[in-house]
Amino acid sequence: MLRRSRLFGRKTRVTFSLPPDQPDGVVSVVGDFNDWEPGRHELIRRRHGRRTVSVILSPGVHRFRYLATGGVWFDDETADRRDEHGSLIEV
């Protein structure tokens, strides 16, 4: 699930959110906004059980995917668009 929050200027905070154990293990969001570097934006388990991480993005279209333990890549079903290269979000 994706949640957008407008910030100062033209920036937007995007919160990436997944259920507690789907998939099992550590999950990072990787994309063009972090040079596709795993571990840089790792989702953290919150009190309510969901795992989230927030990233501040500039205007435009950004491509991303999730990377889970064991090298499992997957896309976000709530993204603005998806194609054969992953998920897309427009801010």
JSON list of N, CA and C in Angstrom, two decimals, residues 22-83:
[
{"chain": "A", "resi": 22, "resn": "GLN", "atom": "N", "xyz": [3.93, -10.85, 4.99]},
{"chain": "A", "resi": 22, "resn": "GLN", "atom": "CA", "xyz": [3.77, -11.19, 3.58]},
{"chain": "A", "resi": 22, "resn": "GLN", "atom": "C", "xyz": [4.67, -10.30, 2.75]},
{"chain": "A", "resi": 23, "resn": "PRO", "atom": "N", "xyz": [5.81, -10.75, 2.34]},
{"chain": "A", "resi": 23, "resn": "PRO", "atom": "CA", "xyz": [6.40, -12.06, 2.57]},
{"chain": "A", "resi": 23, "resn": "PRO", "atom": "C", "xyz": [7.17, -12.10, 3.88]},
{"chain": "A", "resi": 24, "resn": "ASP", "atom": "N", "xyz": [7.61, -13.30, 4.27]},
{"chain": "A", "resi": 24, "resn": "ASP", "atom": "CA", "xyz": [8.42, -13.46, 5.48]},
{"chain": "A", "resi": 24, "resn": "ASP", "atom": "C", "xyz": [9.78, -12.80, 5.28]},
{"chain": "A", "resi": 25, "resn": "GLY", "atom": "N", "xyz": [10.40, -12.45, 6.40]},
{"chain": "A", "resi": 25, "resn": "GLY", "atom": "CA", "xyz": [11.76, -11.94, 6.36]},
{"chain": "A", "resi": 25, "resn": "GLY", "atom": "C", "xyz": [11.86, -10.44, 6.14]},
{"chain": "A", "resi": 26, "resn": "VAL", "atom": "N", "xyz": [13.08, -10.01, 5.88]},
{"chain": "A", "resi": 26, "resn": "VAL", "atom": "CA", "xyz": [13.40, -8.60, 5.67]},
{"chain": "A", "resi": 26, "resn": "VAL", "atom": "C", "xyz": [12.97, -8.18, 4.26]},
{"chain": "A", "resi": 27, "resn": "VAL", "atom": "N", "xyz": [12.38, -6.97, 4.16]},
{"chain": "A", "resi": 27, "resn": "VAL", "atom": "CA", "xyz": [11.97, -6.43, 2.86]},
{"chain": "A", "resi": 27, "resn": "VAL", "atom": "C", "xyz": [12.48, -5.00, 2.75]},
{"chain": "A", "resi": 28, "resn": "SER", "atom": "N", "xyz": [13.05, -4.67, 1.60]},
{"chain": "A", "resi": 28, "resn": "SER", "atom": "CA", "xyz": [13.47, -3.30, 1.29]},
{"chain": "A", "resi": 28, "resn": "SER", "atom": "C", "xyz": [12.69, -2.81, 0.08]},
{"chain": "A", "resi": 29, "resn": "VAL", "atom": "N", "xyz": [12.45, -1.50, 0.03]},
{"chain": "A", "resi": 29, "resn": "VAL", "atom": "CA", "xyz": [11.94, -0.91, -1.20]},
{"chain": "A", "resi": 29, "resn": "VAL", "atom": "C", "xyz": [13.16, -0.33, -1.92]},
{"chain": "A", "resi": 30, "resn": "VAL", "atom": "N", "xyz": [13.31, -0.69, -3.16]},
{"chain": "A", "resi": 30, "resn": "VAL", "atom": "CA", "xyz": [14.43, -0.22, -3.96]},
{"chain": "A", "resi": 30, "resn": "VAL", "atom": "C", "xyz": [13.88, 0.38, -5.25]},
{"chain": "A", "resi": 31, "resn": "GLY", "atom": "N", "xyz": [14.56, 1.41, -5.72]},
{"chain": "A", "resi": 31, "resn": "GLY", "atom": "CA", "xyz": [14.07, 2.07, -6.92]},
{"chain": "A", "resi": 31, "resn": "GLY", "atom": "C", "xyz": [15.05, 3.09, -7.44]},
{"chain": "A", "resi": 32, "resn": "ASP", "atom": "N", "xyz": [14.58, 3.84, -8.43]},
{"chain": "A", "resi": 32, "resn": "ASP", "atom": "CA", "xyz": [15.44, 4.85, -9.04]},
{"chain": "A", "resi": 32, "resn": "ASP", "atom": "C", "xyz": [15.78, 5.97, -8.06]},
{"chain": "A", "resi": 33, "resn": "PHE", "atom": "N", "xyz": [14.99, 6.12, -7.00]},
{"chain": "A", "resi": 33, "resn": "PHE", "atom": "CA", "xyz": [15.22, 7.17, -6.00]},
{"chain": "A", "resi": 33, "resn": "PHE", "atom": "C", "xyz": [16.32, 6.81, -5.01]},
{"chain": "A", "resi": 34, "resn": "ASN", "atom": "N", "xyz": [16.77, 5.56, -4.97]},
{"chain": "A", "resi": 34, "resn": "ASN", "atom": "CA", "xyz": [17.87, 5.17, -4.08]},
{"chain": "A", "resi": 34, "resn": "ASN", "atom": "C", "xyz": [18.92, 4.33, -4.82]},
{"chain": "A", "resi": 35, "resn": "ASP", "atom": "N", "xyz": [19.01, 4.56, -6.12]},
{"chain": "A", "resi": 35, "resn": "ASP", "atom": "CA", "xyz": [19.99, 3.87, -6.97]},
{"chain": "A", "resi": 35, "resn": "ASP", "atom": "C", "xyz": [19.88, 2.35, -6.88]},
{"chain": "A", "resi": 36, "resn": "TRP", "atom": "N", "xyz": [18.68, 1.85, -6.63]},
{"chain": "A", "resi": 36, "resn": "TRP", "atom": "CA", "xyz": [18.40, 0.41, -6.57]},
{"chain": "A", "resi": 36, "resn": "TRP", "atom": "C", "xyz": [19.29, -0.29, -5.54]},
{"chain": "A", "resi": 37, "resn": "GLU", "atom": "N", "xyz": [19.54, 0.39, -4.43]},
{"chain": "A", "resi": 37, "resn": "GLU", "atom": "CA", "xyz": [20.42, -0.14, -3.38]},
{"chain": "A", "resi": 37, "resn": "GLU", "atom": "C", "xyz": [19.61, -0.88, -2.31]},
{"chain": "A", "resi": 38, "resn": "PRO", "atom": "N", "xyz": [19.67, -2.21, -2.26]},
{"chain": "A", "resi": 38, "resn": "PRO", "atom": "CA", "xyz": [18.95, -2.97, -1.24]},
{"chain": "A", "resi": 38, "resn": "PRO", "atom": "C", "xyz": [19.41, -2.59, 0.17]},
{"chain": "A", "resi": 39, "resn": "GLY", "atom": "N", "xyz": [18.47, -2.58, 1.11]},
{"chain": "A", "resi": 39, "resn": "GLY", "atom": "CA", "xyz": [18.80, -2.28, 2.50]},
{"chain": "A", "resi": 39, "resn": "GLY", "atom": "C", "xyz": [18.77, -0.82, 2.86]},
{"chain": "A", "resi": 40, "resn": "ARG", "atom": "N", "xyz": [18.81, 0.04, 1.89]},
{"chain": "A", "resi": 40, "resn": "ARG", "atom": "CA", "xyz": [18.82, 1.48, 2.18]},
{"chain": "A", "resi": 40, "resn": "ARG", "atom": "C", "xyz": [17.47, 1.96, 2.73]},
{"chain": "A", "resi": 41, "resn": "HIS", "atom": "N", "xyz": [16.39, 1.39, 2.26]},
{"chain": "A", "resi": 41, "resn": "HIS", "atom": "CA", "xyz": [15.05, 1.73, 2.74]},
{"chain": "A", "resi": 41, "resn": "HIS", "atom": "C", "xyz": [14.33, 0.44, 3.14]},
{"chain": "A", "resi": 42, "resn": "GLU", "atom": "N", "xyz": [14.75, -0.11, 4.27]},
{"chain": "A", "resi": 42, "resn": "GLU", "atom": "CA", "xyz": [14.17, -1.34, 4.80]},
{"chain": "A", "resi": 42, "resn": "GLU", "atom": "C", "xyz": [12.87, -1.05, 5.52]},
{"chain": "A", "resi": 43, "resn": "LEU", "atom": "N", "xyz": [11.85, -1.85, 5.26]},
{"chain": "A", "resi": 43, "resn": "LEU", "atom": "CA", "xyz": [10.57, -1.69, 5.94]},
{"chain": "A", "resi": 43, "resn": "LEU", "atom": "C", "xyz": [10.70, -2.17, 7.38]},
{"chain": "A", "resi": 44, "resn": "ILE", "atom": "N", "xyz": [10.18, -1.37, 8.32]},
{"chain": "A", "resi": 44, "resn": "ILE", "atom": "CA", "xyz": [10.27, -1.64, 9.75]},
{"chain": "A", "resi": 44, "resn": "ILE", "atom": "C", "xyz": [8.89, -2.00, 10.28]},
{"chain": "A", "resi": 45, "resn": "ARG", "atom": "N", "xyz": [8.83, -3.02, 11.14]},
{"chain": "A", "resi": 45, "resn": "ARG", "atom": "CA", "xyz": [7.55, -3.42, 11.74]},
{"chain": "A", "resi": 45, "resn": "ARG", "atom": "C", "xyz": [7.11, -2.36, 12.75]},
{"chain": "A", "resi": 46, "resn": "ARG", "atom": "N", "xyz": [5.88, -1.90, 12.63]},
{"chain": "A", "resi": 46, "resn": "ARG", "atom": "CA", "xyz": [5.31, -0.88, 13.51]},
{"chain": "A", "resi": 46, "resn": "ARG", "atom": "C", "xyz": [4.40, -1.52, 14.56]},
{"chain": "A", "resi": 47, "resn": "ARG", "atom": "N", "xyz": [3.97, -0.72, 15.55]},
{"chain": "A", "resi": 47, "resn": "ARG", "atom": "CA", "xyz": [3.11, -1.23, 16.63]},
{"chain": "A", "resi": 47, "resn": "ARG", "atom": "C", "xyz": [1.86, -1.91, 16.12]},
{"chain": "A", "resi": 48, "resn": "HIS", "atom": "N", "xyz": [1.28, -1.39, 15.05]},
{"chain": "A", "resi": 48, "resn": "HIS", "atom": "CA", "xyz": [0.03, -1.94, 14.52]},
{"chain": "A", "resi": 48, "resn": "HIS", "atom": "C", "xyz": [0.27, -3.20, 13.68]},
{"chain": "A", "resi": 49, "resn": "GLY", "atom": "N", "xyz": [1.54, -3.61, 13.55]},
{"chain": "A", "resi": 49, "resn": "GLY", "atom": "CA", "xyz": [1.86, -4.86, 12.87]},
{"chain": "A", "resi": 49, "resn": "GLY", "atom": "C", "xyz": [2.35, -4.70, 11.44]},
{"chain": "A", "resi": 50, "resn": "ARG", "atom": "N", "xyz": [1.90, -3.66, 10.75]},
{"chain": "A", "resi": 50, "resn": "ARG", "atom": "CA", "xyz": [2.35, -3.46, 9.37]},
{"chain": "A", "resi": 50, "resn": "ARG", "atom": "C", "xyz": [3.81, -3.06, 9.34]},
{"chain": "A", "resi": 51, "resn": "ARG", "atom": "N", "xyz": [4.44, -3.28, 8.21]},
{"chain": "A", "resi": 51, "resn": "ARG", "atom": "CA", "xyz": [5.82, -2.85, 8.01]},
{"chain": "A", "resi": 51, "resn": "ARG", "atom": "C", "xyz": [5.81, -1.66, 7.06]},
{"chain": "A", "resi": 52, "resn": "THR", "atom": "N", "xyz": [6.53, -0.60, 7.44]},
{"chain": "A", "resi": 52, "resn": "THR", "atom": "CA", "xyz": [6.52, 0.61, 6.63]},
{"chain": "A", "resi": 52, "resn": "THR", "atom": "C", "xyz": [7.91, 1.25, 6.54]},
{"chain": "A", "resi": 53, "resn": "VAL", "atom": "N", "xyz": [8.07, 2.07, 5.53]},
{"chain": "A", "resi": 53, "resn": "VAL", "atom": "CA", "xyz": [9.21, 2.97, 5.41]},
{"chain": "A", "resi": 53, "resn": "VAL", "atom": "C", "xyz": [8.73, 4.15, 4.57]},
{"chain": "A", "resi": 54, "resn": "SER", "atom": "N", "xyz": [9.21, 5.35, 4.93]},
{"chain": "A", "resi": 54, "resn": "SER", "atom": "CA", "xyz": [8.85, 6.56, 4.19]},
{"chain": "A", "resi": 54, "resn": "SER", "atom": "C", "xyz": [10.07, 7.10, 3.45]},
{"chain": "A", "resi": 55, "resn": "VAL", "atom": "N", "xyz": [9.82, 7.59, 2.25]},
{"chain": "A", "resi": 55, "resn": "VAL", "atom": "CA", "xyz": [10.86, 8.15, 1.39]},
{"chain": "A", "resi": 55, "resn": "VAL", "atom": "C", "xyz": [10.35, 9.48, 0.86]},
{"chain": "A", "resi": 56, "resn": "ILE", "atom": "N", "xyz": [11.20, 10.50, 0.86]},
{"chain": "A", "resi": 56, "resn": "ILE", "atom": "CA", "xyz": [10.82, 11.81, 0.30]},
{"chain": "A", "resi": 56, "resn": "ILE", "atom": "C", "xyz": [11.23, 11.83, -1.16]},
{"chain": "A", "resi": 57, "resn": "LEU", "atom": "N", "xyz": [10.23, 12.07, -2.02]},
{"chain": "A", "resi": 57, "resn": "LEU", "atom": "CA", "xyz": [10.46, 12.05, -3.46]},
{"chain": "A", "resi": 57, "resn": "LEU", "atom": "C", "xyz": [10.18, 13.41, -4.09]},
{"chain": "A", "resi": 58, "resn": "SER", "atom": "N", "xyz": [10.93, 13.70, -5.13]},
{"chain": "A", "resi": 58, "resn": "SER", "atom": "CA", "xyz": [10.69, 14.91, -5.91]},
{"chain": "A", "resi": 58, "resn": "SER", "atom": "C", "xyz": [9.62, 14.61, -6.96]},
{"chain": "A", "resi": 59, "resn": "PRO", "atom": "N", "xyz": [9.05, 15.65, -7.57]},
{"chain": "A", "resi": 59, "resn": "PRO", "atom": "CA", "xyz": [8.00, 15.43, -8.58]},
{"chain": "A", "resi": 59, "resn": "PRO", "atom": "C", "xyz": [8.51, 14.57, -9.74]},
{"chain": "A", "resi": 60, "resn": "GLY", "atom": "N", "xyz": [7.61, 13.79, -10.28]},
{"chain": "A", "resi": 60, "resn": "GLY", "atom": "CA", "xyz": [7.94, 12.96, -11.43]},
{"chain": "A", "resi": 60, "resn": "GLY", "atom": "C", "xyz": [7.45, 11.54, -11.25]},
{"chain": "A", "resi": 61, "resn": "VAL", "atom": "N", "xyz": [7.83, 10.69, -12.18]},
{"chain": "A", "resi": 61, "resn": "VAL", "atom": "CA", "xyz": [7.47, 9.28, -12.14]},
{"chain": "A", "resi": 61, "resn": "VAL", "atom": "C", "xyz": [8.69, 8.51, -11.65]},
{"chain": "A", "resi": 62, "resn": "HIS", "atom": "N", "xyz": [8.48, 7.66, -10.65]},
{"chain": "A", "resi": 62, "resn": "HIS", "atom": "CA", "xyz": [9.56, 6.89, -10.06]},
{"chain": "A", "resi": 62, "resn": "HIS", "atom": "C", "xyz": [9.25, 5.40, -10.17]},
{"chain": "A", "resi": 63, "resn": "ARG", "atom": "N", "xyz": [10.27, 4.62, -10.56]},
{"chain": "A", "resi": 63, "resn": "ARG", "atom": "CA", "xyz": [10.12, 3.17, -10.68]},
{"chain": "A", "resi": 63, "resn": "ARG", "atom": "C", "xyz": [10.69, 2.53, -9.41]},
{"chain": "A", "resi": 64, "resn": "PHE", "atom": "N", "xyz": [10.00, 1.48, -8.91]},
{"chain": "A", "resi": 64, "resn": "PHE", "atom": "CA", "xyz": [10.47, 0.78, -7.71]},
{"chain": "A", "resi": 64, "resn": "PHE", "atom": "C", "xyz": [9.97, -0.65, -7.70]},
{"chain": "A", "resi": 65, "resn": "ARG", "atom": "N", "xyz": [10.59, -1.45, -6.84]},
{"chain": "A", "resi": 65, "resn": "ARG", "atom": "CA", "xyz": [10.16, -2.82, -6.56]},
{"chain": "A", "resi": 65, "resn": "ARG", "atom": "C", "xyz": [10.52, -3.11, -5.11]},
{"chain": "A", "resi": 66, "resn": "TYR", "atom": "N", "xyz": [9.99, -4.18, -4.58]},
{"chain": "A", "resi": 66, "resn": "TYR", "atom": "CA", "xyz": [10.37, -4.66, -3.26]},
{"chain": "A", "resi": 66, "resn": "TYR", "atom": "C", "xyz": [11.33, -5.82, -3.42]},
{"chain": "A", "resi": 67, "resn": "LEU", "atom": "N", "xyz": [12.28, -5.92, -2.50]},
{"chain": "A", "resi": 67, "resn": "LEU", "atom": "CA", "xyz": [13.22, -7.04, -2.48]},
{"chain": "A", "resi": 67, "resn": "LEU", "atom": "C", "xyz": [13.16, -7.68, -1.10]},
{"chain": "A", "resi": 68, "resn": "ALA", "atom": "N", "xyz": [12.78, -8.95, -1.06]},
{"chain": "A", "resi": 68, "resn": "ALA", "atom": "CA", "xyz": [12.63, -9.69, 0.20]},
{"chain": "A", "resi": 68, "resn": "ALA", "atom": "C", "xyz": [13.80, -10.65, 0.39]},
{"chain": "A", "resi": 69, "resn": "THR", "atom": "N", "xyz": [13.91, -11.15, 1.62]},
{"chain": "A", "resi": 69, "resn": "THR", "atom": "CA", "xyz": [14.91, -12.15, 1.96]},
{"chain": "A", "resi": 69, "resn": "THR", "atom": "C", "xyz": [14.91, -13.26, 0.93]},
{"chain": "A", "resi": 70, "resn": "GLY", "atom": "N", "xyz": [16.10, -13.70, 0.56]},
{"chain": "A", "resi": 70, "resn": "GLY", "atom": "CA", "xyz": [16.22, -14.77, -0.41]},
{"chain": "A", "resi": 70, "resn": "GLY", "atom": "C", "xyz": [16.22, -14.30, -1.85]},
{"chain": "A", "resi": 71, "resn": "GLY", "atom": "N", "xyz": [16.29, -12.98, -2.05]},
{"chain": "A", "resi": 71, "resn": "GLY", "atom": "CA", "xyz": [16.34, -12.44, -3.42]},
{"chain": "A", "resi": 71, "resn": "GLY", "atom": "C", "xyz": [15.01, -12.45, -4.14]},
{"chain": "A", "resi": 72, "resn": "VAL", "atom": "N", "xyz": [13.91, -12.43, -3.39]},
{"chain": "A", "resi": 72, "resn": "VAL", "atom": "CA", "xyz": [12.56, -12.44, -3.98]},
{"chain": "A", "resi": 72, "resn": "VAL", "atom": "C", "xyz": [12.14, -11.01, -4.30]},
{"chain": "A", "resi": 73, "resn": "TRP", "atom": "N", "xyz": [11.97, -10.72, -5.60]},
{"chain": "A", "resi": 73, "resn": "TRP", "atom": "CA", "xyz": [11.51, -9.41, -6.06]},
{"chain": "A", "resi": 73, "resn": "TRP", "atom": "C", "xyz": [10.00, -9.47, -6.26]},
{"chain": "A", "resi": 74, "resn": "PHE", "atom": "N", "xyz": [9.30, -8.37, -5.90]},
{"chain": "A", "resi": 74, "resn": "PHE", "atom": "CA", "xyz": [7.87, -8.31, -6.19]},
{"chain": "A", "resi": 74, "resn": "PHE", "atom": "C", "xyz": [7.42, -6.86, -6.30]},
{"chain": "A", "resi": 75, "resn": "ASP", "atom": "N", "xyz": [6.27, -6.67, -6.92]},
{"chain": "A", "resi": 75, "resn": "ASP", "atom": "CA", "xyz": [5.74, -5.34, -7.19]},
{"chain": "A", "resi": 75, "resn": "ASP", "atom": "C", "xyz": [4.62, -4.99, -6.23]},
{"chain": "A", "resi": 76, "resn": "ASP", "atom": "N", "xyz": [4.26, -3.72, -6.20]},
{"chain": "A", "resi": 76, "resn": "ASP", "atom": "CA", "xyz": [3.20, -3.22, -5.34]},
{"chain": "A", "resi": 76, "resn": "ASP", "atom": "C", "xyz": [1.91, -3.14, -6.15]},
{"chain": "A", "resi": 77, "resn": "GLU", "atom": "N", "xyz": [0.91, -3.90, -5.71]},
{"chain": "A", "resi": 77, "resn": "GLU", "atom": "CA", "xyz": [-0.37, -3.92, -6.42]},
{"chain": "A", "resi": 77, "resn": "GLU", "atom": "C", "xyz": [-1.10, -2.60, -6.36]},
{"chain": "A", "resi": 78, "resn": "THR", "atom": "N", "xyz": [-0.73, -1.72, -5.42]},
{"chain": "A", "resi": 78, "resn": "THR", "atom": "CA", "xyz": [-1.41, -0.42, -5.30]},
{"chain": "A", "resi": 78, "resn": "THR", "atom": "C", "xyz": [-0.65, 0.69, -6.03]},
{"chain": "A", "resi": 79, "resn": "ALA", "atom": "N", "xyz": [0.40, 0.35, -6.76]},
{"chain": "A", "resi": 79, "resn": "ALA", "atom": "CA", "xyz": [1.16, 1.36, -7.51]},
{"chain": "A", "resi": 79, "resn": "ALA", "atom": "C", "xyz": [0.27, 2.00, -8.57]},
{"chain": "A", "resi": 80, "resn": "ASP", "atom": "N", "xyz": [0.67, 3.19, -9.01]},
{"chain": "A", "resi": 80, "resn": "ASP", "atom": "CA", "xyz": [-0.09, 3.88, -10.05]},
{"chain": "A", "resi": 80, "resn": "ASP", "atom": "C", "xyz": [-0.14, 3.07, -11.34]},
{"chain": "A", "resi": 81, "resn": "ARG", "atom": "N", "xyz": [0.98, 2.43, -11.66]},
{"chain": "A", "resi": 81, "resn": "ARG", "atom": "CA", "xyz": [1.06, 1.56, -12.83]},
{"chain": "A", "resi": 81, "resn": "ARG", "atom": "C", "xyz": [2.08, 0.46, -12.55]},
{"chain": "A", "resi": 82, "resn": "ARG", "atom": "N", "xyz": [1.96, -0.62, -13.28]},
{"chain": "A", "resi": 82, "resn": "ARG", "atom": "CA", "xyz": [2.96, -1.70, -13.23]},
{"chain": "A", "resi": 82, "resn": "ARG", "atom": "C", "xyz": [3.21, -2.16, -14.66]},
{"chain": "A", "resi": 83, "resn": "ASP", "atom": "N", "xyz": [4.44, -2.55, -14.93]},
{"chain": "A", "resi": 83, "resn": "ASP", "atom": "CA", "xyz": [4.78, -3.12, -16.22]},
{"chain": "A", "resi": 83, "resn": "ASP", "atom": "C", "xyz": [5.82, -4.22, -15.99]}
]
